[in-house]
PDB file of C-alpha atoms in Angstrom:
ATOM      1  CA  MET W   1       5.958 -21.507  -0.460  1.00 46.00           C
ATOM      2  CA  THR W   2       9.397 -20.784  -1.680  1.00 50.00           C
ATOM      3  CA  ALA W   3      12.371 -19.435   0.071  1.00 57.00           C
ATOM      4  CA  THR W   4      11.626 -16.062  -1.467  1.00 72.00           C
ATOM      5  CA  ALA W   5       7.816 -15.417  -0.500  1.00 87.00           C
ATOM      6  CA  HIS W   6       7.777 -13.046   2.245  1.00 91.00           C
ATOM      7  CA  PRO W   7       4.713 -10.795   3.368  1.00 93.00           C
ATOM      8  CA  ALA W   8       3.939  -7.598   1.519  1.00 95.00           C
ATOM      9  CA  LYS W   9       6.082  -4.700   2.675  1.00 96.00           C
ATOM     10  CA  ARG W  10       4.062  -1.850   4.285  1.00 98.00           C
ATOM     11  CA  GLU W  11       5.428   1.728   4.884  1.00 98.00           C
ATOM     12  CA  VAL W  12       3.751   4.693   6.583  1.00 98.00           C
ATOM     13  CA  PHE W  13       4.160   8.065   5.321  1.00 98.00           C
ATOM     14  CA  ASP W  14       3.496  10.542   8.500  1.00 98.00           C
ATOM     15  CA  VAL W  15       3.186  14.023   7.016  1.00 98.00           C
ATOM     16  CA  PRO W  16       2.728  15.605  10.151  1.00 98.00           C
ATOM     17  CA  ALA W  17       5.521  13.974  12.098  1.00 98.00           C
ATOM     18  CA  MET W  18       7.746  14.529   9.030  1.00 98.00           C
ATOM     19  CA  THR W  19       8.821  10.923   9.184  1.00 98.00           C
ATOM     20  CA  ASN W  20       8.731   7.830   6.856  1.00 98.00           C
ATOM     21  CA  THR W  21       8.479   4.317   8.688  1.00 98.00           C
ATOM     22  CA  ASP W  22      10.007   1.358   6.575  1.00 93.00           C
ATOM     23  CA  ASN W  23       8.764  -2.254   6.401  1.00 92.00           C
ATOM     24  CA  LYS W  24      11.188  -3.194   9.300  1.00 93.00           C
ATOM     25  CA  GLY W  25      10.065  -0.535  11.317  1.00 95.00           C
ATOM     26  CA  PHE W  26      12.932   1.936  11.073  1.00 95.00           C
ATOM     27  CA  VAL W  27      11.496   5.459  11.263  1.00 97.00           C
ATOM     28  CA  ARG W  28      13.504   8.227   9.286  1.00 96.00           C
ATOM     29  CA  ALA W  29      13.296  11.807   8.953  1.00 97.00           C
ATOM     30  CA  VAL W  30      11.538  13.280   6.143  1.00 98.00           C
ATOM     31  CA  GLU W  31      12.943  16.844   4.569  1.00 97.00           C
ATOM     32  CA  THR W  32      10.162  17.495   2.039  1.00 97.00           C
ATOM     33  CA  TYR W  33       6.380  16.176   1.855  1.00 98.00           C
ATOM     34  CA  ARG W  34       4.089  17.617  -0.577  1.00 97.00           C
ATOM     35  CA  GLU W  35       0.495  16.444  -0.592  1.00 97.00           C
ATOM     36  CA  THR W  36      -1.407  17.034  -3.978  1.00 96.00           C
ATOM     37  CA  ALA W  37      -4.548  16.176  -5.687  1.00 95.00           C
ATOM     38  CA  HIS W  38      -3.062  13.103  -7.303  1.00 95.00           C
ATOM     39  CA  GLY W  39      -0.586  11.761  -4.561  1.00 97.00           C
ATOM     40  CA  LEU W  40       2.240  12.479  -2.264  1.00 98.00           C
ATOM     41  CA  TYR W  41       5.673  13.339  -2.854  1.00 98.00           C
ATOM     42  CA  MET W  42       8.605  12.645  -0.461  1.00 98.00           C
ATOM     43  CA  ASP W  43      12.279  13.456  -0.406  1.00 97.00           C
ATOM     44  CA  ARG W  44      14.399  12.227   2.347  1.00 96.00           C
ATOM     45  CA  PHE W  45      18.043  11.497   3.105  1.00 94.00           C
ATOM     46  CA  ALA W  46      18.676   7.568   3.253  1.00 91.00           C
ATOM     47  CA  ASP W  47      21.103   5.367   5.363  1.00 87.00           C
ATOM     48  CA  HIS W  48      21.585   2.881   2.759  1.00 88.00           C
ATOM     49  CA  PRO W  49      25.011   1.642   1.622  1.00 85.00           C
ATOM     50  CA  HIS W  50      23.926   2.417  -2.260  1.00 90.00           C
ATOM     51  CA  PHE W  51      22.060   5.495  -2.187  1.00 87.00           C
ATOM     52  CA  HIS W  52      21.928   8.530  -0.146  1.00 90.00           C
ATOM     53  CA  ARG W  53      18.799  10.185  -0.916  1.00 93.00           C
ATOM     54  CA  LEU W  54      15.443   8.812  -1.816  1.00 94.00           C
ATOM     55  CA  GLU W  55      12.572  10.847  -3.732  1.00 97.00           C
ATOM     56  CA  THR W  56       8.901   9.083  -4.047  1.00 97.00           C
ATOM     57  CA  TRP W  57       5.796   9.749  -5.458  1.00 98.00           C
ATOM     58  CA  LEU W  58       2.818   7.800  -4.449  1.00 98.00           C
ATOM     59  CA  LEU W  59       0.313   7.864  -6.944  1.00 98.00           C
ATOM     60  CA  PRO W  60      -2.796   5.984  -5.549  1.00 98.00           C
ATOM     61  CA  ARG W  61      -5.125   6.452  -8.701  1.00 97.00           C
ATOM     62  CA  LEU W  62      -2.352   4.501 -10.549  1.00 98.00           C
ATOM     63  CA  GLY W  63      -1.529   1.748  -8.135  1.00 98.00           C
ATOM     64  CA  LEU W  64       2.286   2.796  -8.376  1.00 98.00           C
ATOM     65  CA  ARG W  65       5.183   4.456  -6.462  1.00 98.00           C
ATOM     66  CA  ALA W  66       7.602   6.190  -8.574  1.00 97.00           C
ATOM     67  CA  ASN W  67      11.213   6.496  -7.069  1.00 96.00           C
ATOM     68  CA  ILE W  68      14.233   8.192  -7.799  1.00 93.00           C
ATOM     69  CA  PHE W  69      17.568   6.672  -5.961  1.00 90.00           C
ATOM     70  CA  HIS W  70      20.418   8.968  -5.631  1.00 89.00           C
ATOM     71  CA  PHE W  71      23.127   6.615  -5.786  1.00 78.00           C
ATOM     72  CA  ARG W  72      26.552   6.915  -4.114  1.00 81.00           C
ATOM     73  CA  ASP W  73      28.098   5.262  -7.016  1.00 78.00           C
ATOM     74  CA  PRO W  74      26.903   6.575 -10.619  1.00 77.00           C
ATOM     75  CA  GLU W  75      27.910   2.883 -12.035  1.00 70.00           C
ATOM     76  CA  TYR W  76      25.752   1.019  -9.742  1.00 73.00           C
ATOM     77  CA  ARG W  77      22.932   1.203 -11.607  1.00 79.00           C
ATOM     78  CA  PRO W  78      24.091   3.139 -15.064  1.00 72.00           C
ATOM     79  CA  GLY W  79      21.166   5.024 -16.472  1.00 81.00           C
ATOM     80  CA  GLN W  80      18.247   4.078 -14.192  1.00 88.00           C
ATOM     81  CA  ARG W  81      16.028   6.926 -13.731  1.00 91.00           C
ATOM     82  CA  LEU W  82      12.820   5.656 -11.986  1.00 95.00           C
ATOM     83  CA  TYR W  83      12.045   2.565  -9.982  1.00 96.00           C
ATOM     84  CA  ILE W  84       8.548   2.094 -10.120  1.00 98.00           C
ATOM     85  CA  ASP W  85       6.834  -0.033  -7.135  1.00 98.00           C
ATOM     86  CA  VAL W  86       3.463  -1.769  -8.027  1.00 98.00           C
ATOM     87  CA  GLY W  87       0.709  -1.568  -4.946  1.00 98.00           C
ATOM     88  CA  GLU W  88      -1.733  -0.276  -3.041  1.00 98.00           C
ATOM     89  CA  PHE W  89      -1.200   3.489  -1.955  1.00 98.00           C
ATOM     90  CA  SER W  90      -3.831   5.434   0.185  1.00 98.00           C
ATOM     91  CA  GLY W  91      -3.792   8.418   2.238  1.00 97.00           C
ATOM     92  CA  PRO W  92      -4.294  10.660   3.855  1.00 98.00           C
ATOM     93  CA  ASP W  93      -6.098   9.341   6.958  1.00 98.00           C
ATOM     94  CA  SER W  94      -7.534  11.518   9.537  1.00 98.00           C
ATOM     95  CA  ASP W  95      -4.166  11.744  11.179  1.00 98.00           C
ATOM     96  CA  GLY W  96      -2.501  12.611   8.047  1.00 98.00           C
ATOM     97  CA  ARG W  97      -0.522   9.445   7.336  1.00 98.00           C
ATOM     98  CA  TRP W  98      -0.244   7.832   4.069  1.00 98.00           C
ATOM     99  CA  TYR W  99       0.031   4.194   3.450  1.00 98.00           C
ATOM    100  CA  ALA W 100       2.082   1.789   0.890  1.00 98.00           C
ATOM    101  CA  VAL W 101       1.625  -1.998   0.628  1.00 98.00           C
ATOM    102  CA  ASP W 102       4.013  -3.233  -2.109  1.00 97.00           C
ATOM    103  CA  TRP W 103       2.591  -5.899  -4.280  1.00 97.00           C
ATOM    104  CA  TYR W 104       6.228  -7.345  -5.427  1.00 97.00           C
ATOM    105  CA  LEU W 105       5.975  -6.317  -8.863  1.00 98.00           C
ATOM    106  CA  ASP W 106       8.658  -3.395  -9.857  1.00 97.00           C
ATOM    107  CA  LEU W 107       9.100  -1.525 -12.830  1.00 98.00           C
ATOM    108  CA  VAL W 108      12.700  -0.398 -13.747  1.00 97.00           C
ATOM    109  CA  ASP W 109      13.214   3.056 -16.069  1.00 96.00           C
ATOM    110  CA  VAL W 110      16.488   3.010 -17.608  1.00 94.00           C
ATOM    111  CA  THR W 111      17.242   5.673 -19.890  1.00 86.00           C
ATOM    112  CA  GLY W 112      17.241   5.023 -23.708  1.00 86.00           C
ATOM    113  CA  GLU W 113      15.108   1.243 -23.087  1.00 93.00           C
ATOM    114  CA  PRO W 114      11.822   0.186 -22.770  1.00 95.00           C
ATOM    115  CA  LEU W 115      10.225   0.088 -19.081  1.00 96.00           C
ATOM    116  CA  ARG W 116      11.220  -3.383 -17.520  1.00 96.00           C
ATOM    117  CA  LEU W 117       8.962  -5.371 -15.618  1.00 98.00           C
ATOM    118  CA  ILE W 118      10.691  -7.502 -12.927  1.00 96.00           C
ATOM    119  CA  ASP W 119       9.753  -9.619  -9.888  1.00 96.00           C
ATOM    120  CA  VAL W 120       7.140 -11.606 -11.318  1.00 96.00           C
ATOM    121  CA  ASP W 121       8.410 -14.597  -9.607  1.00 96.00           C
ATOM    122  CA  GLU W 122       8.020 -12.840  -6.039  1.00 96.00           C
ATOM    123  CA  LEU W 123       4.209 -11.973  -7.094  1.00 97.00           C
ATOM    124  CA  PHE W 124       3.603 -15.678  -7.850  1.00 96.00           C
ATOM    125  CA  ASP W 125       5.473 -16.809  -4.640  1.00 96.00           C
ATOM    126  CA  ALA W 126       3.249 -14.424  -2.437  1.00 97.00           C
ATOM    127  CA  HIS W 127       0.207 -15.614  -4.114  1.00 97.00           C
ATOM    128  CA  GLY W 128       1.074 -19.132  -3.547  1.00 96.00           C
ATOM    129  CA  ALA W 129       2.079 -18.419   0.238  1.00 96.00           C
ATOM    130  CA  GLY W 130      -1.395 -16.759   0.857  1.00 96.00           C
ATOM    131  CA  PHE W 131       0.360 -13.099   1.142  1.00 97.00           C
ATOM    132  CA  LEU W 132      -1.683 -11.821  -1.670  1.00 96.00           C
ATOM    133  CA  THR W 133      -5.084 -12.303  -2.566  1.00 97.00           C
ATOM    134  CA  THR W 134      -6.230 -13.139  -6.172  1.00 97.00           C
ATOM    135  CA  ASP W 135      -7.751  -9.945  -6.608  1.00 98.00           C
ATOM    136  CA  GLU W 136      -4.573  -7.985  -5.417  1.00 97.00           C
ATOM    137  CA  CYS W 137      -2.515 -10.026  -7.830  1.00 97.00           C
ATOM    138  CA  GLN W 138      -4.787  -9.151 -10.921  1.00 98.00           C
ATOM    139  CA  ARG W 139      -4.822  -5.419  -9.623  1.00 98.00           C
ATOM    140  CA  ALA W 140      -1.001  -5.285  -9.518  1.00 98.00           C
ATOM    141  CA  VAL W 141      -0.650  -7.084 -13.119  1.00 98.00           C
ATOM    142  CA  GLU W 142      -3.329  -4.225 -14.349  1.00 98.00           C
ATOM    143  CA  ALA W 143      -1.356  -1.722 -12.918  1.00 98.00           C
ATOM    144  CA  ALA W 144       1.742  -3.078 -14.298  1.00 98.00           C
ATOM    145  CA  THR W 145       0.421  -3.387 -17.556  1.00 98.00           C
ATOM    146  CA  HIS W 146      -0.970   0.220 -17.852  1.00 97.00           C
ATOM    147  CA  ALA W 147       2.487   1.596 -17.024  1.00 97.00           C
ATOM    148  CA  LEU W 148       4.078  -0.687 -19.477  1.00 97.00           C
ATOM    149  CA  THR W 149       1.888   0.244 -22.275  1.00 97.00           C
ATOM    150  CA  GLY W 150       1.256   3.888 -21.418  1.00 97.00           C
ATOM    151  CA  ALA W 151       5.309   4.085 -21.298  1.00 96.00           C
ATOM    152  CA  ALA W 152       5.813   2.518 -24.626  1.00 96.00           C
ATOM    153  CA  ARG W 153       2.731   4.741 -26.154  1.00 96.00           C
ATOM    154  CA  HIS W 154       5.215   7.870 -25.284  1.00 95.00           C
ATOM    155  CA  GLY W 155       8.036   6.388 -26.732  1.00 95.00           C
ATOM    156  CA  ASP W 156       9.420   4.731 -23.547  1.00 94.00           C
ATOM    157  CA  ASP W 157       9.329   8.243 -21.916  1.00 94.00           C
ATOM    158  CA  VAL W 158       7.945   6.905 -18.579  1.00 95.00           C
ATOM    159  CA  GLN W 159       7.920  10.418 -17.124  1.00 94.00           C
ATOM    160  CA  ALA W 160       5.961  11.806 -20.087  1.00 95.00           C
ATOM    161  CA  TRP W 161       3.390   8.984 -19.378  1.00 96.00           C
ATOM    162  CA  LEU W 162       3.155   9.460 -15.784  1.00 96.00           C
ATOM    163  CA  ASP W 163       2.490  13.286 -16.450  1.00 95.00           C
ATOM    164  CA  GLU W 164      -0.133  12.697 -18.607  1.00 96.00           C
ATOM    165  CA  ALA W 165      -1.642   9.778 -16.542  1.00 95.00           C
ATOM    166  CA  VAL W 166      -1.978  12.119 -13.470  1.00 95.00           C
ATOM    167  CA  GLY W 167      -2.671  15.340 -15.246  1.00 93.00           C
ATOM    168  CA  THR W 168       0.180  17.421 -14.300  1.00 92.00           C
ATOM    169  CA  HIS W 169       4.208  17.483 -14.287  1.00 92.00           C
ATOM    170  CA  LEU W 170       5.441  15.357 -11.348  1.00 94.00           C
ATOM    171  CA  THR W 171       8.334  17.531 -10.043  1.00 93.00           C
ATOM    172  CA  TRP W 172      11.189  15.958  -8.525  1.00 93.00           C
ATOM    173  CA  SER W 173      14.116  17.759  -6.539  1.00 87.00           C
ATOM    174  CA  ASP W 174      16.915  19.503  -8.541  1.00 75.00           C
ATOM    175  CA  ARG W 175      19.474  17.846  -5.834  1.00 65.00           C
ATOM    176  CA  PRO W 176      21.846  15.574  -6.711  1.00 59.00           C
TER     177      PRO W 176
END
């Protein structure tokens, strides 16, 4: 186990309570939840030093969570459109809650560039430390590969690929 190995991050999206509980147990109010046949959309304010708002689509069938971070400083990550987590996403349960388990791999969508896979080392470290099974690692790699090849087939337009993959246009807030 290396110094970077850590348990998978888990979150709860409590639609009836209009809250989002992060992996550290912080409960944040959610402004908008929208449940659809293909997933869950969330829009909430953020108390983070680098971004003030977070929009998320949990897409269980794809094993992806697509995020838009509304950065306070536009130069912080210039051109970043989507930040996509790979993992296991499920819901709703009988109490209306959705769940996210982050499987370490991430994909970064920067306008005008191919989708980029990052944090492969974290996946290997987590597997070596026993935080992920071999099956979970394989599913993570398959989900990331599907996204990479899908975006490439769409001329690196990740949004177009996501829309096709879920069968409808994924809408986002028009807020800055």
